Amino acid sequence: MNNFKWWQKTAVYQIYPKSFLDTTGSGTGDLNGITQKLDYLKNLGIGAIWLTPIYPSPQVDNGYDISDYTSIDPRYGTMKDFEKLISEADKRNIKIVMDLVYNHTSNQHKWFIESKSSKNNPKSDWYIWRDGDPKKPPTNWRSIFGGSAWTWCDERQQYYLHTFAVEQPDLNWENPEVRQALYDAANFWLEKGVGGFRIDAITYIKKPKKFIDGEPDNKDGSISVHTMTANTSGILDFLHEFKRKVFDNHDIFTVGEANGVSADELKNWVGDKGVFDMLFEFSHLVLPFTNGEIWCYPREWKLTELKKALSDSQNATKNNGWCPIFFENHDQPRCINHFMPKNSDPIKTAKALATILLTLRGTPFIYQGQELGFTNTAWDSIEKYNDISSHGQYQIALNEGFSPEQAMKFVHFFSRDNARTPMQWNEKINAGFTSGTSWLPIHDDYEKCNAEIETDDENSVLNYYIKLNDFRKNSETLLSGYYEEIFKDDENIFAFKRSSEKSKIYVLVNFTLNEVKFQADFLKNANLIFGNYQENEKGILRPLEAVIFEEAVK
Ligand code: NOJ
């Protein structure tokens, strides 16, 4: 355990600053709000905070459209506030981790403004430009948020490529000047003392040599740009250079967001020969999708698929590499709704998922509100949604022939706003998030689901997270022990064993609303150490029951 790095021993907490705590009455959260809540986070036992982007941005995609990589957006505060956050966090042994959005910039970034101004300016080649007929984009690629991935620019009389929104033009990583400018920006934050980076949408930075049409996955003749460009061969050369020029020789961690990388490719991305310390791969999150990640064609998935997705990455990093364990982030439905049956008791469910999150091998990432048991929200009209992808996907559903009511159902389930409703601190007005008008409605369950109530309730979801996280930190078996799946083919129970020289830990979770029985001989000498019910009869799991047993090795 001694040769473990600090970021392997701790849990990381993800903050969506816009929705965390507003100290000015503006209706959006700010950096001073985060500083104010550091003791809450210390009490939760986390050692790092990943901040989603706080750089200047027109906010088309809530900060993932950056117009300046080395400043703070005034809506969040000043560079002084940021420095204060770093130093106050440091006093509590908490590191601040920044989000690097390097596949694209905002179309308001000065680099893009220059690039689009002509075909022969110094930055003309900093983005992906193609000739074409203004009425027919160069390929049939559909952007992730819907609509063509190409937008015509009158000024240059050319198209530019955008994997995401029209306002998020893709950078041209083939140009060494672009790469150096990005490395310089990351080094700027290292000098400020940040503890690491989450690297956004990284699988899209390398484009294919030839830009050609793909087989449509949609009635309008388009195909997802993801299918055509994600994880293109040659991408790792860029990332090795990135690592060499920025990450190496710093006591930080890096975690890449890598939709499109599968567990069997992990060895090239993490571990001794890899480019990052951890990789957010998506196989457990994309289970409800058919192809193209379109919301209106959801599919039923089986528990064995979820178990396989998680086990594959556990096994792939067994001897080399490390996993981030995550069930939520600012792009996903709340995990209670995502992974558990409809009408599940939220408290039992939240604890059941926490049980897995904090006992798999890897660094757990807790997304704000997850530790309180937040659930999805459902607003009645698309106008109430802020999330750009909800609007795009709603339109896709209508184009595919679904009624507005049906289209809204997809939005209710998948909308990224589910994860973005403000933090619920107390029972007071606006859940204590803001004294002004909140930028996004507060979830209507805030009177019973908030940090203040849960701090005082020893059986709350929050206190379950605190106790189990504390246990994990001090358990050699949970930190370093091997992972082995039990009851692999069972469609009701997710069960696994972690084992070290010290002990064997067994984790069992019932994913159904029924009582289930199992052969429990292997638990003969093990003691129950955690559970979301009081007591447990070995061999029986009540609805949504989660248990952790431990057996010392003699
Ligand atoms: C992934 C981020 O998590 C998401 O919020 C954003 O919209 C896209 N990348 C584009 O940057």
Short mmCIF file of C-alpha atoms and ligand atoms in Angstrom, two decimals, residues 14 16 50 52-53 61-65 99 101 103-104 144-145 164-165 168 198 200-201 204 257 282 329-331 387-389 416 420, ligand 1:
data_model
loop_
_atom_site.label_atom_id
_atom_site.label_comp_id
_atom_site.label_asym_id
_atom_site.label_seq_id
_atom_site.Cartn_x
_atom_site.Cartn_y
_atom_site.Cartn_z
CA GLN A 14 -16.67 16.24 -9.00
CA TYR A 16 -20.25 21.43 -11.40
CA TRP A 50 -12.43 17.96 -10.16
CA THR A 52 -15.81 21.23 -14.63
CA PRO A 53 -14.61 24.22 -16.72
CA ASP A 61 -22.27 24.17 -23.60
CA ASN A 62 -21.95 25.41 -20.02
CA GLY A 63 -18.23 26.07 -20.10
CA TYR A 64 -17.14 23.30 -22.47
CA ASP A 65 -16.94 26.06 -25.09
CA ASP A 99 -10.84 20.16 -16.83
CA VAL A 101 -11.17 20.83 -23.10
CA ASN A 103 -10.70 18.83 -28.77
CA HIS A 104 -12.35 22.18 -29.50
CA ILE A 144 -22.91 14.69 -31.01
CA PHE A 145 -25.57 17.28 -30.17
CA PHE A 164 -20.13 18.98 -30.73
CA ALA A 165 -22.07 22.27 -31.15
CA GLN A 168 -17.42 24.44 -30.65
CA ARG A 198 -9.48 15.59 -16.41
CA ASP A 200 -12.31 16.17 -22.09
CA ALA A 201 -13.48 14.29 -25.19
CA TYR A 204 -11.86 12.79 -30.89
CA GLU A 257 -12.59 11.06 -20.95
CA PHE A 282 -18.05 4.35 -21.17
CA ASN A 329 -21.05 12.85 -13.88
CA HIS A 330 -22.53 16.07 -15.27
CA ASP A 331 -23.53 14.32 -18.54
CA ASP A 387 -28.83 21.37 -21.79
CA ILE A 388 -27.95 21.78 -25.46
CA SER A 389 -27.99 18.03 -26.10
CA ARG A 416 -27.91 16.08 -18.75
CA ARG A 420 -27.13 19.74 -13.17
C1 NOJ B 1 -17.76 15.97 -22.61
C2 NOJ B 1 -18.24 16.84 -21.50
O1 NOJ B 1 -18.31 16.09 -20.32
C3 NOJ B 1 -19.57 17.39 -21.94
O2 NOJ B 1 -20.26 18.04 -20.90
C4 NOJ B 1 -19.34 18.31 -23.11
O3 NOJ B 1 -20.59 18.71 -23.63
C5 NOJ B 1 -18.57 17.60 -24.22
N1 NOJ B 1 -17.49 16.80 -23.75
C6 NOJ B 1 -17.99 18.61 -25.17
O4 NOJ B 1 -16.93 19.27 -24.57
#
